[in-house]
Short mmCIF file of C-alpha atoms and ligand atoms in Angstrom, two decimals:
data_model
loop_
_atom_site.label_atom_id
_atom_site.label_comp_id
_atom_site.label_asym_id
_atom_site.label_seq_id
_atom_site.Cartn_x
_atom_site.Cartn_y
_atom_site.Cartn_z
CA MET U 1407 165.78 14.74 -136.74
CA LYS U 1408 165.56 16.95 -140.51
CA ASN U 1409 163.27 14.67 -142.56
CA ILE U 1410 160.60 13.03 -140.62
CA LEU U 1411 158.44 10.63 -142.58
CA VAL U 1412 154.88 10.80 -141.12
CA THR U 1413 152.71 7.95 -142.16
CA GLY U 1414 149.18 8.04 -142.14
CA GLY U 1415 149.27 12.01 -141.66
CA CYS U 1416 146.18 12.38 -142.99
CA GLY U 1417 144.42 10.44 -140.43
CA PHE U 1418 142.86 11.87 -137.16
CA ILE U 1419 146.01 11.44 -135.06
CA GLY U 1420 148.64 11.90 -137.58
CA ALA U 1421 147.20 15.29 -138.86
CA ASN U 1422 146.79 16.66 -135.26
CA PHE U 1423 150.65 15.41 -134.96
CA ILE U 1424 151.91 17.11 -137.83
CA ARG U 1425 149.92 20.45 -136.86
CA TYR U 1426 151.21 20.38 -133.28
CA LEU U 1427 154.71 19.67 -134.94
CA LEU U 1428 154.85 22.62 -137.48
CA GLU U 1429 152.45 24.88 -135.43
CA GLU U 1430 153.43 24.55 -131.44
CA SER U 1431 156.48 22.37 -131.26
CA ASP U 1432 160.45 23.38 -131.56
CA PHE U 1433 160.80 21.29 -134.95
CA THR U 1434 162.49 23.14 -137.41
CA GLY U 1435 162.78 20.52 -140.14
CA ARG U 1436 160.89 19.31 -143.14
CA ILE U 1437 157.96 16.77 -142.89
CA ILE U 1438 157.10 14.22 -145.58
CA ASN U 1439 153.42 12.93 -145.14
CA VAL U 1440 152.50 9.69 -147.06
CA ASP U 1441 148.82 8.81 -146.71
CA LYS U 1442 147.10 6.37 -149.38
CA LEU U 1443 143.68 8.46 -148.45
CA THR U 1444 141.81 5.46 -147.33
CA TYR U 1445 138.10 6.31 -146.16
CA ALA U 1446 139.67 7.61 -142.91
CA GLY U 1447 142.24 9.86 -144.68
CA ASN U 1448 141.48 13.31 -145.52
CA PRO U 1449 143.86 15.89 -146.72
CA GLU U 1450 141.39 18.64 -145.37
CA ASN U 1451 142.61 17.55 -141.75
CA LEU U 1452 145.92 19.58 -143.20
CA ALA U 1453 144.25 22.21 -145.08
CA GLY U 1454 146.58 25.47 -145.41
CA ILE U 1455 149.21 23.68 -144.25
CA ASP U 1456 151.50 23.35 -147.54
CA LYS U 1457 150.85 27.05 -148.04
CA GLN U 1458 151.82 28.10 -144.31
CA PHE U 1459 154.54 25.85 -144.32
CA SER U 1460 155.82 26.22 -147.69
CA GLY U 1461 159.25 24.13 -148.39
CA ARG U 1462 158.59 22.21 -144.84
CA TYR U 1463 155.42 20.15 -145.53
CA HIS U 1464 155.32 17.59 -148.44
CA PHE U 1465 152.49 15.35 -149.48
CA VAL U 1466 152.90 12.43 -151.35
CA LYS U 1467 149.56 9.93 -151.96
CA ALA U 1468 151.24 6.50 -151.48
CA ASP U 1469 150.50 3.09 -149.69
CA ILE U 1470 152.96 2.18 -147.19
CA CYS U 1471 152.67 -1.51 -148.42
CA ASP U 1472 154.01 -0.38 -152.27
CA ARG U 1473 158.15 -0.95 -151.57
CA GLN U 1474 158.96 0.58 -154.70
CA ALA U 1475 156.79 4.15 -154.02
CA MET U 1476 158.20 4.08 -150.48
CA GLU U 1477 161.85 3.71 -151.92
CA MET U 1478 161.35 6.66 -154.08
CA VAL U 1479 160.31 8.87 -151.00
CA PHE U 1480 163.03 7.53 -148.37
CA GLU U 1481 165.57 8.71 -151.35
CA LYS U 1482 163.87 11.63 -153.03
CA TYR U 1483 163.65 13.42 -149.13
CA GLN U 1484 166.45 12.22 -147.22
CA ILE U 1485 164.44 10.09 -144.82
CA ASP U 1486 166.60 10.62 -141.35
CA SER U 1487 163.24 9.71 -139.03
CA VAL U 1488 160.18 7.91 -139.42
CA CYS U 1489 156.97 8.14 -137.43
CA HIS U 1490 154.55 5.53 -138.12
CA PHE U 1491 150.82 6.14 -137.46
CA ALA U 1492 149.46 4.71 -140.82
CA ALA U 1493 147.19 1.81 -140.28
CA GLU U 1494 143.56 0.32 -140.48
CA SER U 1495 142.43 1.66 -137.13
CA HIS U 1496 138.81 0.75 -136.28
CA VAL U 1497 137.90 -2.44 -134.11
CA ASP U 1498 134.35 -3.00 -135.81
CA ARG U 1499 135.96 -3.31 -139.44
CA SER U 1500 138.41 -5.19 -138.59
CA ILE U 1501 135.90 -7.94 -137.35
CA VAL U 1502 133.97 -7.54 -140.27
CA GLU U 1503 136.77 -7.31 -143.21
CA PRO U 1504 140.26 -8.18 -141.51
CA ASP U 1505 142.13 -8.25 -144.67
CA ALA U 1506 143.24 -4.57 -145.01
CA PHE U 1507 144.40 -4.72 -140.94
CA ILE U 1508 146.67 -7.69 -141.85
CA LYS U 1509 148.13 -5.88 -145.25
CA THR U 1510 148.62 -2.38 -143.77
CA ASN U 1511 149.41 -2.80 -139.89
CA ILE U 1512 151.40 -6.21 -140.80
CA VAL U 1513 152.84 -6.15 -144.11
CA GLY U 1514 152.84 -2.11 -144.15
CA THR U 1515 155.07 -2.05 -141.05
CA PHE U 1516 157.45 -4.59 -142.37
CA ASN U 1517 157.81 -2.97 -145.52
CA LEU U 1518 158.95 0.08 -143.47
CA LEU U 1519 161.03 -1.43 -141.80
CA GLU U 1520 162.90 -2.93 -144.55
CA LEU U 1521 163.45 0.39 -145.89
CA ALA U 1522 164.82 1.80 -142.85
CA ARG U 1523 167.21 -0.62 -142.31
CA PHE U 1524 168.35 -0.45 -145.90
CA TYR U 1525 169.00 3.59 -145.19
CA GLN U 1526 170.10 2.52 -141.65
CA ASP U 1527 173.21 4.60 -142.25
CA ARG U 1528 170.93 7.89 -142.03
CA ILE U 1529 168.21 6.20 -139.89
CA ILE U 1530 168.13 7.98 -136.70
CA LEU U 1531 165.06 6.75 -135.32
CA PHE U 1532 161.77 4.82 -136.06
CA HIS U 1533 158.95 5.44 -133.98
CA HIS U 1534 155.88 3.40 -133.89
CA ILE U 1535 152.91 4.01 -132.50
CA GLY U 1536 151.06 1.79 -131.32
CA THR U 1537 147.87 0.72 -129.04
CA ASP U 1538 147.07 -0.28 -125.78
CA GLU U 1539 144.41 -2.75 -127.21
CA VAL U 1540 147.61 -4.88 -127.78
CA TYR U 1541 147.25 -5.92 -123.96
CA GLY U 1542 144.07 -7.38 -123.75
CA SER U 1543 141.25 -6.81 -121.34
CA LEU U 1544 141.17 -5.89 -117.86
CA GLY U 1545 138.88 -7.07 -115.07
CA GLU U 1546 137.62 -4.77 -112.45
CA SER U 1547 141.14 -3.97 -111.13
CA GLY U 1548 144.96 -3.55 -112.34
CA TYR U 1549 146.31 -1.59 -115.21
CA PHE U 1550 148.61 -2.18 -118.38
CA THR U 1551 152.15 -1.64 -117.54
CA GLU U 1552 155.34 -1.84 -120.32
CA LYS U 1553 155.60 -5.19 -119.21
CA THR U 1554 152.04 -6.75 -119.47
CA ALA U 1555 152.02 -9.78 -121.64
CA TYR U 1556 150.39 -9.36 -125.29
CA SER U 1557 146.84 -10.81 -125.14
CA PRO U 1558 144.87 -9.07 -128.57
CA ASN U 1559 141.38 -10.06 -128.84
CA SER U 1560 140.25 -8.55 -131.89
CA PRO U 1561 141.93 -8.50 -135.77
CA TYR U 1562 142.83 -4.84 -135.24
CA SER U 1563 144.62 -5.37 -132.17
CA ALA U 1564 146.29 -8.73 -133.26
CA SER U 1565 147.55 -6.87 -136.12
CA LYS U 1566 148.78 -4.01 -134.06
CA ALA U 1567 150.71 -6.87 -131.84
CA ALA U 1568 152.47 -8.35 -134.88
CA SER U 1569 153.52 -4.51 -135.59
CA ASP U 1570 154.93 -3.79 -132.24
CA HIS U 1571 156.68 -7.32 -132.28
CA LEU U 1572 158.37 -6.61 -135.67
CA VAL U 1573 159.72 -3.01 -135.02
CA ARG U 1574 160.90 -4.19 -131.57
CA SER U 1575 162.90 -7.11 -133.39
CA TYR U 1576 164.28 -4.73 -135.87
CA GLY U 1577 165.81 -3.17 -132.88
CA LYS U 1578 167.21 -6.35 -131.43
CA THR U 1579 168.16 -7.91 -134.56
CA TYR U 1580 169.41 -5.07 -136.75
CA ASN U 1581 170.15 -2.51 -133.76
CA LEU U 1582 167.73 -0.06 -135.96
CA PRO U 1583 167.08 2.53 -133.74
CA VAL U 1584 163.41 1.89 -132.46
CA THR U 1585 160.74 3.08 -129.90
CA ILE U 1586 157.16 2.20 -129.58
CA SER U 1587 154.37 4.09 -127.77
CA ASN U 1588 151.20 2.12 -126.72
CA CYS U 1589 148.35 4.79 -126.32
CA SER U 1590 144.97 4.46 -124.95
CA ASN U 1591 141.88 5.83 -126.53
CA ASN U 1592 142.19 9.45 -128.32
CA TYR U 1593 139.63 11.74 -128.68
CA GLY U 1594 139.69 15.37 -130.67
CA PRO U 1595 139.30 17.24 -133.42
CA TYR U 1596 139.26 15.81 -137.08
CA GLN U 1597 138.33 12.13 -135.68
CA PHE U 1598 136.38 10.34 -138.14
CA PRO U 1599 132.98 9.87 -136.80
CA GLU U 1600 132.99 6.21 -136.86
CA LYS U 1601 134.51 6.17 -133.54
CA LEU U 1602 132.58 6.52 -130.08
CA ILE U 1603 132.88 10.18 -129.00
CA PRO U 1604 132.75 12.06 -132.71
CA LEU U 1605 129.91 9.61 -133.75
CA THR U 1606 128.00 10.63 -130.25
CA ILE U 1607 128.54 14.55 -130.67
CA LEU U 1608 127.18 14.39 -134.30
CA ASN U 1609 124.48 12.21 -133.81
CA ALA U 1610 123.24 14.30 -130.62
CA LEU U 1611 123.90 17.36 -132.95
CA GLU U 1612 121.49 15.91 -135.47
CA GLY U 1613 119.02 14.09 -132.93
CA LYS U 1614 119.97 10.61 -134.10
CA PRO U 1615 119.94 7.67 -132.12
CA LEU U 1616 123.34 7.32 -130.08
CA PRO U 1617 124.36 3.62 -130.04
CA VAL U 1618 125.91 2.11 -127.00
CA TYR U 1619 126.91 -1.35 -127.17
CA GLY U 1620 125.66 -3.88 -124.75
CA GLU U 1621 124.99 -2.10 -121.88
CA GLY U 1622 127.32 0.54 -121.88
CA LEU U 1623 129.63 -0.56 -118.77
CA ASN U 1624 132.78 -1.27 -120.84
CA VAL U 1625 135.57 1.18 -119.44
CA ARG U 1626 138.21 2.82 -121.48
CA ASP U 1627 141.17 5.55 -120.53
CA TRP U 1628 140.62 8.48 -122.38
CA LEU U 1629 143.26 10.95 -123.54
CA TYR U 1630 143.10 14.30 -125.56
CA VAL U 1631 144.77 14.15 -128.84
CA THR U 1632 147.27 16.69 -128.11
CA ASP U 1633 148.20 15.17 -125.26
CA HIS U 1634 149.42 12.31 -127.32
CA CYS U 1635 150.84 14.09 -130.17
CA ILE U 1636 153.10 15.79 -126.91
CA ALA U 1637 154.08 12.47 -125.53
CA VAL U 1638 154.89 11.36 -129.04
CA TRP U 1639 157.51 13.79 -130.11
CA LEU U 1640 158.98 13.85 -126.64
CA ILE U 1641 159.56 10.02 -126.44
CA MET U 1642 160.91 10.78 -129.96
CA GLN U 1643 163.52 13.00 -128.56
CA LYS U 1644 164.48 11.61 -125.44
CA GLY U 1645 163.25 8.03 -125.23
CA LYS U 1646 165.66 4.93 -124.67
CA ARG U 1647 165.75 3.30 -128.00
CA VAL U 1648 164.43 -0.66 -128.34
CA GLU U 1649 161.87 0.58 -125.47
CA THR U 1650 158.22 0.91 -125.38
CA TYR U 1651 156.41 3.65 -123.44
CA ASN U 1652 152.80 3.54 -122.35
CA ILE U 1653 150.51 6.68 -122.92
CA GLY U 1654 147.34 7.20 -121.10
CA GLY U 1655 144.91 9.66 -119.65
CA ARG U 1656 144.44 8.21 -116.27
CA CYS U 1657 140.97 8.93 -117.01
CA GLU U 1658 138.52 6.04 -116.91
CA MET U 1659 135.25 6.13 -117.65
CA ARG U 1660 132.08 3.90 -118.46
CA ASN U 1661 130.93 4.12 -122.23
CA ILE U 1662 127.56 5.11 -120.89
CA ASP U 1663 129.32 7.72 -118.78
CA VAL U 1664 131.08 9.16 -121.75
CA VAL U 1665 127.85 9.61 -124.11
CA SER U 1666 125.74 10.89 -120.96
CA VAL U 1667 128.26 13.59 -120.26
CA ILE U 1668 128.63 14.70 -124.03
CA CYS U 1669 124.44 14.53 -123.83
CA ASP U 1670 124.59 16.99 -121.18
CA MET U 1671 127.32 19.31 -122.49
CA ILE U 1672 125.60 19.68 -125.62
CA ASP U 1673 122.29 20.35 -124.47
CA GLU U 1674 124.00 23.41 -122.33
CA LEU U 1675 125.48 24.43 -125.69
CA VAL U 1676 122.57 24.02 -128.16
CA THR U 1677 118.88 23.79 -127.91
CA LYS U 1678 117.14 20.91 -128.62
CA PRO U 1679 113.93 21.06 -131.06
CA GLY U 1680 111.57 19.82 -128.38
CA ASN U 1681 113.64 20.39 -125.67
CA SER U 1682 113.82 17.05 -124.72
CA PRO U 1683 117.26 15.81 -123.09
CA ARG U 1684 119.56 14.39 -125.42
CA ARG U 1685 120.11 11.15 -123.13
CA ASP U 1686 116.55 10.20 -124.39
CA LEU U 1687 118.64 9.57 -127.67
CA ILE U 1688 120.58 6.73 -126.19
CA ALA U 1689 119.90 3.36 -127.93
CA PHE U 1690 121.36 0.34 -126.47
CA VAL U 1691 122.38 -2.10 -129.41
CA LYS U 1692 124.15 -5.65 -129.71
CA ASP U 1693 127.46 -5.94 -128.05
CA ARG U 1694 130.90 -5.60 -130.26
CA PRO U 1695 132.09 -9.51 -130.67
CA GLY U 1696 134.95 -10.13 -128.16
CA HIS U 1697 134.55 -6.58 -126.93
CA ASP U 1698 137.24 -5.67 -124.26
CA GLN U 1699 136.12 -5.23 -120.61
CA ARG U 1700 138.21 -2.43 -119.30
CA TYR U 1701 141.09 -0.76 -120.18
CA ALA U 1702 143.43 1.50 -118.19
CA ILE U 1703 147.01 2.67 -118.62
CA ASP U 1704 150.00 3.00 -116.04
CA PHE U 1705 152.15 5.46 -117.56
CA SER U 1706 154.41 6.06 -114.55
CA LYS U 1707 157.54 5.07 -116.68
CA LEU U 1708 156.87 8.21 -119.00
CA GLU U 1709 156.04 10.40 -116.28
CA THR U 1710 159.34 9.63 -114.18
CA GLU U 1711 161.93 9.05 -117.15
CA LEU U 1712 160.49 11.89 -119.76
CA GLY U 1713 158.08 14.02 -117.05
CA TRP U 1714 155.25 13.85 -119.19
CA ILE U 1715 151.59 14.03 -117.84
CA PRO U 1716 148.32 15.00 -119.87
CA ALA U 1717 147.58 18.96 -119.62
CA GLU U 1718 143.59 18.34 -120.27
CA SER U 1719 141.17 16.69 -118.37
CA PHE U 1720 138.14 14.75 -119.57
CA GLU U 1721 135.97 17.63 -118.62
CA THR U 1722 138.12 20.60 -120.67
CA GLY U 1723 139.04 18.27 -123.59
CA ILE U 1724 135.62 17.37 -124.18
CA LYS U 1725 134.51 20.81 -124.28
CA LYS U 1726 136.95 21.80 -126.68
CA THR U 1727 135.83 19.05 -128.63
CA ILE U 1728 132.32 19.44 -128.58
CA LYS U 1729 132.97 23.29 -129.60
CA TRP U 1730 135.32 22.20 -132.56
CA TYR U 1731 132.68 19.80 -134.10
CA ILE U 1732 129.98 22.52 -133.35
CA ASP U 1733 131.94 25.44 -135.37
CA ASN U 1734 133.40 22.85 -137.87
CA SER U 1735 129.94 21.70 -139.12
CA GLY U 1736 131.52 21.75 -142.79
CA TRP U 1737 134.14 19.56 -142.25
CA ALA U 1738 131.63 17.42 -140.61
CA ASN U 1739 128.95 17.38 -143.38
CA ARG U 1740 131.77 16.47 -145.96
CA VAL U 1741 133.17 13.74 -144.14
CA LYS U 1742 129.69 11.94 -143.51
CA SER U 1743 128.70 12.77 -147.08
CA GLY U 1744 131.80 11.13 -148.55
CA GLU U 1745 132.24 14.46 -150.36
CA TYR U 1746 135.66 14.91 -149.37
CA MET U 1747 136.48 12.75 -151.55
CA SER U 1748 136.01 15.18 -154.51
CA TRP U 1749 137.82 17.82 -153.01
CA ILE U 1750 140.96 15.14 -152.43
CA LYS U 1751 140.59 14.92 -156.29
CA GLN U 1752 140.60 18.53 -157.20
CA GLN U 1753 143.37 19.55 -154.89
CA TYR U 1754 145.42 16.33 -156.28
CA ASP U 1755 144.82 16.62 -159.12
CA LEU U 1756 143.66 12.43 -158.93
P1 NAD V 3278 143.18 6.86 -138.75
O1 NAD V 3278 141.75 5.92 -139.11
O2 NAD V 3278 142.38 7.90 -138.39
O3 NAD V 3278 143.90 7.23 -139.59
C1 NAD V 3278 144.80 6.17 -140.50
C2 NAD V 3278 145.21 6.95 -141.25
O4 NAD V 3278 146.10 5.65 -142.00
C3 NAD V 3278 144.45 7.32 -142.65
O5 NAD V 3278 144.93 8.87 -143.09
C4 NAD V 3278 144.72 6.24 -143.58
O6 NAD V 3278 144.32 7.13 -144.86
C5 NAD V 3278 146.36 6.21 -143.60
N1 NAD V 3278 146.20 4.68 -144.01
C6 NAD V 3278 145.59 3.64 -144.05
N2 NAD V 3278 146.26 2.51 -144.58
C7 NAD V 3278 147.22 3.16 -145.32
C8 NAD V 3278 148.51 2.54 -146.15
N3 NAD V 3278 148.18 1.29 -146.73
N4 NAD V 3278 149.18 3.40 -146.83
C9 NAD V 3278 149.35 4.50 -146.15
N5 NAD V 3278 148.71 5.03 -145.36
C10 NAD V 3278 147.41 4.53 -144.84
O7 NAD V 3278 143.97 6.41 -137.50
P2 NAD V 3278 143.92 6.99 -135.80
O8 NAD V 3278 142.79 6.85 -135.18
O9 NAD V 3278 144.90 8.45 -136.19
O10 NAD V 3278 145.26 6.26 -135.80
C11 NAD V 3278 146.49 6.60 -136.17
C12 NAD V 3278 147.21 5.33 -135.46
O11 NAD V 3278 147.50 5.66 -133.92
C13 NAD V 3278 146.89 3.87 -135.68
O12 NAD V 3278 148.21 3.13 -135.91
C14 NAD V 3278 146.14 3.36 -134.72
O13 NAD V 3278 146.46 2.28 -134.12
C15 NAD V 3278 147.25 3.91 -133.50
N6 NAD V 3278 146.21 4.57 -132.19
C16 NAD V 3278 145.15 5.20 -132.35
C17 NAD V 3278 144.28 5.35 -131.04
C18 NAD V 3278 143.05 6.06 -131.48
O14 NAD V 3278 142.36 5.91 -129.77
N7 NAD V 3278 142.64 6.38 -132.66
C19 NAD V 3278 144.88 5.20 -129.72
C20 NAD V 3278 146.09 4.48 -129.64
C21 NAD V 3278 146.91 4.38 -130.93
O1 DAU V 3279 142.61 2.04 -126.95
C1 DAU V 3279 142.84 2.50 -127.86
C2 DAU V 3279 141.84 1.89 -129.13
O2 DAU V 3279 141.01 2.81 -128.81
C3 DAU V 3279 142.44 2.40 -130.70
O3 DAU V 3279 143.93 1.85 -130.90
C4 DAU V 3279 141.76 2.26 -131.73
O4 DAU V 3279 142.51 2.51 -132.85
C5 DAU V 3279 140.43 3.13 -131.40
O5 DAU V 3279 139.49 2.98 -132.82
C6 DAU V 3279 140.20 2.84 -129.76
O6 DAU V 3279 139.18 1.89 -130.17
P1 DAU V 3279 137.77 1.40 -129.43
O7 DAU V 3279 136.99 0.34 -129.57
O8 DAU V 3279 138.06 1.39 -127.72
O9 DAU V 3279 137.05 2.55 -129.82
P2 DAU V 3279 135.67 2.84 -130.47
O10 DAU V 3279 135.28 4.57 -130.41
O11 DAU V 3279 135.45 2.01 -131.38
O12 DAU V 3279 135.13 2.35 -129.18
C7 DAU V 3279 135.04 2.80 -127.72
C8 DAU V 3279 134.19 2.25 -126.76
O13 DAU V 3279 132.73 2.62 -127.18
C9 DAU V 3279 133.97 0.41 -126.99
O14 DAU V 3279 133.88 -0.01 -125.73
C10 DAU V 3279 133.02 0.24 -128.08
C11 DAU V 3279 131.94 1.17 -127.81
N1 DAU V 3279 131.11 1.72 -128.64
C12 DAU V 3279 131.44 2.18 -130.15
C13 DAU V 3279 130.98 2.78 -131.07
C14 DAU V 3279 131.76 3.04 -132.53
C15 DAU V 3279 129.91 1.79 -128.44
O15 DAU V 3279 129.25 1.70 -127.44
N2 DAU V 3279 128.87 2.15 -129.75
C16 DAU V 3279 129.25 2.60 -130.84
O16 DAU V 3279 128.53 3.29 -131.23
#
């Protein structure tokens, strides 16, 4: 792989992946990052990378649904591999306004697959980033395996399920060399503060209410983002073509426990005016419609075939994450104020 197209590289996981590939992995080729820069795309997540890796990192502002623009990217940069992160990613937004989810997650993925098929002679790999939410919701026991039937419950997960099916079909029908990974909930640096963990950290630091849906008893399986990036790169290099790999943290937690741990850790690190515990900020609010009860991933295929297990525990990962948000309050303030949009305009002459 010499010229990897990374889509959605200015988002949370995409930016961590690009940083991991360039700063930490053995990859020696070029990365071409295509991002539309929606509200969730922030080039500041990759600040300095273009200078540090000049000639090996290129940014193109484009919509993956724009066939002509994407064709130019495939042509100009002689793309030989794709790692496809770009998506509308927030479940709550998909409930309120599903249109963009259908366009980007389904039509955008289809568009990229068609281009990969057109340039098939030089395509080594099309890796698709999927989610565990396609499997639906678990009861008290059991795990999602790669054989679990799809049963998506939100417009977000339904659109991601559709994209997984399209990718697989291009592998089966056209022999396109594809791999798919379905991962559980990520957390870590650069996550947009609409998701539970960054929202809780930033609100707790500011003494604002911490919204917990329903009774806070829904369970998610948490994975530190760099562990996800390591797993994706491993699958890209060694995964079997036209196969799916589940990725998870072996770290099931109820939402109320996640929020409570964050409150306690922040209490230890930063004194709160008035000194009352931050758990007092927890506010139980109306539940999410169709809220999946429990996710839990069985990643034994990835573990036995490729030897991957997560390096971070929740305790080490969340400590690093909280410290990162404390140390990067400027980033957080710019994101929350929307100010990063003017930063983008300056940087990219838009
Ligand atoms: P994110 O919302 O932080 O980032 C998405 C990025 O895609 C943004 O930079 C955005 O500008 C870009 N984008 C959106 N629409 C685009 C379009 N039409 N054309 C080009 N770029 C576009 O998302 P994330 O949390 O980093 O998730 C990345 C991928 O990982 C998604 O496919 C998501 O479904 C999947 N995933 C996320 C998690 C998680 O916990 N966050 C877990 C499993 C899988
Ligand atoms: O499982 C993987 C998925 O994880 C990814 O595919 C999605 O892109 C990603 O957004 C995430 O989806 P969730 O819906 O699980 O993540 P979110 O952070 O929105 O919510 C986590 C849990 O916390 C969920 O049960 C809803 C709850 N929640 C969320 C928010 C934002 C709250 O209780 N309060 C909140 O304010």
